[in-house]
Coordinates of C-alpha atoms in Angstrom, one line a residue:
M1454 CA -125.9 179.5 32.4
A1455 CA -122.8 179.5 34.5
R1456 CA -123.3 179.3 38.4
V1457 CA -121.7 182.1 40.1
G1458 CA -121.0 183.2 43.7
L1459 CA -119.9 186.8 43.8
R1460 CA -118.9 188.4 47.0
L1461 CA -118.2 192.0 46.4
D1462 CA -119.2 194.4 48.9
N1463 CA -119.8 198.3 48.1
G1464 CA -117.2 198.4 45.2
K1465 CA -114.4 197.5 47.3
C1466 CA -112.3 196.3 44.3
I1467 CA -112.3 199.9 42.7
M1468 CA -108.9 200.6 44.3
T1469 CA -107.2 197.2 43.9
K1470 CA -106.5 194.7 41.3
T1471 CA -109.1 192.3 39.9
I1472 CA -107.7 188.9 38.9
I1473 CA -109.3 185.6 37.4
V1474 CA -107.7 182.3 38.2
T1475 CA -109.0 179.5 36.4
G1476 CA -108.7 176.2 38.0
G1477 CA -108.5 178.1 41.2
S1478 CA -110.3 175.5 43.6
S1479 CA -107.1 173.6 44.0
G1480 CA -103.6 172.7 43.8
I1481 CA -101.4 175.5 42.2
G1482 CA -104.5 177.5 41.1
R1483 CA -105.7 177.7 44.7
A1484 CA -102.4 178.6 46.0
I1485 CA -102.3 181.4 43.3
A1486 CA -105.4 182.6 44.6
A1487 CA -104.5 182.5 48.1
M1488 CA -101.4 184.4 47.6
F1489 CA -103.0 187.2 45.6
A1490 CA -105.7 187.3 48.3
Q1491 CA -102.8 187.7 51.0
Q1492 CA -101.9 190.9 48.8
G1493 CA -105.3 192.4 48.9
A1494 CA -106.7 191.6 45.5
C1495 CA -110.0 190.8 44.4
I1496 CA -110.0 187.1 43.0
V1497 CA -112.5 185.2 40.8
I1498 CA -111.9 181.5 40.7
F1499 CA -113.2 179.7 37.7
G1500 CA -113.8 175.9 37.7
R1501 CA -116.3 173.1 36.8
T1502 CA -117.2 171.7 40.5
E1503 CA -119.4 174.1 42.3
Q1504 CA -118.7 172.6 45.8
M1505 CA -114.8 173.0 45.4
L1506 CA -115.4 176.4 44.3
R1507 CA -117.7 177.4 47.0
E1508 CA -115.4 176.0 49.8
T1509 CA -112.4 177.3 48.1
S1510 CA -113.9 181.0 48.1
Q1511 CA -115.3 180.7 51.6
E1512 CA -111.9 179.3 53.1
L1513 CA -109.5 182.0 51.3
G1514 CA -111.9 185.0 52.4
D1515 CA -114.3 187.6 51.3
Q1516 CA -112.5 189.0 48.5
V1517 CA -112.5 185.6 46.6
S1518 CA -115.5 184.8 44.8
W1519 CA -116.3 182.2 42.2
Q1520 CA -117.7 181.0 39.1
Q1521 CA -118.8 177.5 37.7
V1522 CA -117.4 177.8 34.1
D1523 CA -116.0 175.1 31.7
V1524 CA -113.2 177.3 30.2
A1525 CA -113.5 174.5 27.0
N1526 CA -117.0 176.2 26.4
S1527 CA -116.9 179.4 24.9
D1528 CA -120.5 180.4 25.7
E1529 CA -120.0 179.8 29.4
V1530 CA -116.5 181.6 29.2
V1531 CA -118.2 184.7 27.6
K1532 CA -120.7 184.8 30.2
G1533 CA -118.5 184.1 33.1
V1534 CA -116.3 187.2 31.9
E1535 CA -119.7 189.5 31.4
A1536 CA -120.7 188.7 34.9
I1537 CA -117.3 189.9 36.4
L1538 CA -117.6 193.1 34.6
E1539 CA -121.2 193.6 35.8
E1540 CA -119.4 193.7 39.4
H1541 CA -115.9 194.8 38.9
P1542 CA -114.8 198.1 37.3
R1543 CA -112.1 196.3 35.2
I1544 CA -109.7 193.0 35.0
D1545 CA -106.1 193.4 35.7
V1546 CA -104.8 189.7 35.4
L1547 CA -105.9 186.5 34.0
V1548 CA -104.1 183.4 35.0
N1549 CA -104.7 180.5 32.7
N1550 CA -104.3 177.4 35.2
A1551 CA -107.1 175.0 34.5
G1552 CA -105.8 171.7 33.1
F1553 CA -105.5 168.1 34.0
S1554 CA -103.5 165.1 32.9
G1555 CA -104.2 161.7 31.3
G1556 CA -102.3 159.1 29.5
F1557 CA -102.5 156.9 26.5
L1558 CA -100.0 155.1 24.0
T1559 CA -99.8 154.6 20.3
S1560 CA -100.8 150.9 20.8
D1561 CA -104.2 151.9 22.6
P1562 CA -107.6 152.0 20.8
I1563 CA -107.5 155.4 18.5
S1564 CA -111.1 156.2 19.9
E1565 CA -109.8 155.9 23.4
A1566 CA -106.9 157.8 22.6
E1567 CA -108.8 160.7 20.7
A1568 CA -111.2 161.2 23.8
I1569 CA -108.4 161.6 26.3
W1570 CA -106.7 164.0 23.6
D1571 CA -109.7 166.2 23.2
G1572 CA -110.4 166.6 26.9
I1573 CA -106.9 167.5 27.8
V1574 CA -106.4 169.6 24.7
S1575 CA -109.5 171.4 25.0
T1576 CA -109.0 172.5 28.8
S1577 CA -105.5 173.4 28.9
L1578 CA -105.0 174.9 25.1
K1579 CA -108.3 175.8 23.9
G1580 CA -109.4 177.0 27.5
S1581 CA -106.5 179.2 27.7
F1582 CA -107.3 180.6 24.0
L1583 CA -110.8 181.2 24.8
M1584 CA -110.3 182.9 28.1
A1585 CA -107.8 185.2 26.4
M1586 CA -110.1 186.1 23.7
A1587 CA -112.9 187.0 26.4
V1588 CA -110.5 188.9 28.7
A1589 CA -108.2 190.7 26.6
P1590 CA -110.4 193.4 25.6
H1591 CA -111.1 194.2 29.1
L1592 CA -107.7 194.2 30.4
T1593 CA -106.1 197.3 32.1
R1594 CA -104.2 199.5 29.4
P1595 CA -101.4 199.6 30.2
G1596 CA -100.7 197.0 32.9
G1597 CA -102.7 194.2 32.0
R1598 CA -101.3 190.4 32.5
I1599 CA -101.9 187.3 31.1
I1600 CA -100.0 184.4 32.8
N1601 CA -100.3 180.8 31.5
I1602 CA -99.4 178.0 33.5
S1603 CA -97.4 175.5 31.4
S1604 CA -95.4 172.2 32.4
I1605 CA -92.0 171.0 32.0
A1606 CA -93.6 168.4 30.0
A1607 CA -93.6 170.9 27.1
Y1608 CA -90.0 170.4 26.9
T1609 CA -89.5 166.9 27.9
G1610 CA -92.6 165.2 26.4
G1611 CA -93.5 163.9 29.8
S1612 CA -91.4 162.2 32.3
R1613 CA -92.9 158.9 31.1
S1614 CA -94.5 157.6 28.0
G1615 CA -98.0 158.4 27.4
A1616 CA -98.1 162.1 28.1
M1617 CA -98.3 163.1 24.2
A1618 CA -101.6 165.0 24.7
Y1619 CA -100.5 166.8 27.8
A1620 CA -97.2 167.8 26.4
A1621 CA -98.6 168.8 23.1
A1622 CA -101.2 171.1 24.8
K1623 CA -98.6 172.7 27.0
S1624 CA -96.1 173.0 24.0
G1625 CA -99.2 174.7 22.1
L1626 CA -99.7 177.1 25.1
H1627 CA -96.1 178.6 24.7
G1628 CA -96.8 179.4 20.9
L1629 CA -100.0 181.1 22.3
T1630 CA -97.9 182.9 25.0
Y1631 CA -95.8 184.1 22.4
S1632 CA -98.1 185.4 19.9
L1633 CA -100.3 187.0 22.5
A1634 CA -97.3 188.9 23.8
R1635 CA -96.4 190.1 20.3
E1636 CA -100.0 191.4 19.8
L1637 CA -100.9 192.9 23.2
G1638 CA -97.3 194.3 24.0
P1639 CA -97.9 197.7 22.3
E1640 CA -101.1 198.4 24.6
G1641 CA -98.8 197.7 27.9
I1642 CA -100.0 194.2 28.5
T1643 CA -97.6 191.5 29.1
V1644 CA -98.2 187.8 28.4
N1645 CA -95.9 185.1 30.0
A1646 CA -95.8 181.6 30.9
V1647 CA -94.7 179.5 34.1
A1648 CA -93.4 176.0 33.6
P1649 CA -93.5 173.8 36.8
G1650 CA -91.5 170.8 37.2
L1651 CA -92.8 168.2 39.9
V1652 CA -95.2 169.9 42.2
L1653 CA -96.8 167.7 44.9
D1654 CA -100.0 168.4 47.1
T1655 CA -102.2 168.9 44.1
M1656 CA -104.9 167.0 42.5
F1657 CA -102.7 166.6 39.2
F1658 CA -102.3 163.0 39.8
G1659 CA -105.7 162.2 40.2
G1660 CA -105.3 162.3 44.2
R1661 CA -103.2 158.7 43.9
G1662 CA -100.0 160.6 44.4
L1663 CA -96.8 159.0 43.0
P1664 CA -94.7 156.0 43.9
E1665 CA -91.9 157.1 46.7
D1666 CA -89.2 155.7 44.2
R1667 CA -90.4 157.8 41.5
I1668 CA -90.3 161.0 43.7
E1669 CA -86.9 160.0 44.9
Q1670 CA -85.7 159.5 41.3
T1671 CA -86.7 163.2 40.5
V1672 CA -85.4 164.8 43.6
S1673 CA -82.0 163.0 43.0
Q1674 CA -82.0 164.8 39.5
T1675 CA -83.0 168.2 40.8
P1676 CA -80.2 170.4 42.2
V1677 CA -82.0 172.0 44.7
G1678 CA -83.0 168.7 46.3
R1679 CA -86.7 168.8 46.6
T1680 CA -89.9 168.7 44.7
G1681 CA -91.9 171.9 44.4
K1682 CA -95.0 173.2 46.3
P1683 CA -97.9 175.0 44.7
E1684 CA -96.5 178.1 46.7
D1685 CA -93.5 178.1 44.6
I1686 CA -95.7 178.6 41.2
A1687 CA -97.7 181.0 43.0
S1688 CA -94.6 183.2 43.8
A1689 CA -93.6 183.1 40.1
V1690 CA -96.9 184.1 39.1
S1691 CA -97.0 186.9 41.6
Y1692 CA -93.7 188.4 40.3
L1693 CA -95.0 188.2 36.6
A1694 CA -98.3 190.0 37.7
S1695 CA -96.4 192.7 39.3
D1696 CA -95.2 196.3 38.4
E1697 CA -91.6 195.1 38.6
A1698 CA -92.3 192.7 35.7
S1699 CA -93.6 195.5 33.3
F1700 CA -90.6 194.8 30.8
V1701 CA -91.0 191.0 31.1
T1702 CA -93.2 189.6 28.2
G1703 CA -93.3 186.5 25.8
E1704 CA -91.1 184.5 28.5
V1705 CA -91.3 181.1 29.8
L1706 CA -90.3 181.0 33.4
N1707 CA -89.1 177.7 34.5
V1708 CA -89.8 176.8 38.1
N1709 CA -88.5 173.3 38.5
G1710 CA -85.5 173.4 40.9
G1711 CA -83.0 172.9 38.1
W1712 CA -84.6 169.7 37.0
L1713 CA -84.3 171.2 33.5
F1714 CA -82.8 174.6 32.6
G1715 CA -81.3 176.5 29.8
R1716 CA -84.5 176.5 27.7

């Protein structure tokens, strides 16, 4: 049974949006949850680590609650969504952000490569699929939103060798986005993706960070002359979740400072 910390007081979400952010306790997901909280929405963050979820919820404010859910596990996903519906009158926005990186080469043992592949694809791609399946029937009609967090790696295969699982998962996420957009569009629900470039100040690189020379090389190839911030991605998500984006669906919004464009 998923552990849950819901902090809804006297139905305060009745007149505002209810938003789910997977992987919402750190990095880009946390920035997305924080931006929506500033806008007055009710947010439920999903993740696998209770302590991080609890701390993030407390730091972001009373309108942010949490659920400990492994998005790759269909039973946990269904129970998590059902718990939200017991407390919230509706779901307006789903942000599929949960994911992590990991690398292997074709020269590595196949059993080790398979384990890394399964972990990455299960969270980033299967997890987004399961969340969409569980949430879609309960999205506001019209006006519901699904926003998938992809990556520039979907186009480039990664900036270095070894990213085949991550790149494949994010490429698959684009196909999932297109298919859901086609199905749900007639019901007034839009489905889009955001593809970040290099974003620092996250746990994406396992807390190790990147060598300074690699950061400088990326910046030198980026027209705006800097790396991304989690807030850059949150702003793009905020737009796609807004009423102003009601005519945008099946789109992949590249947010990479010009490192890659024309796709």
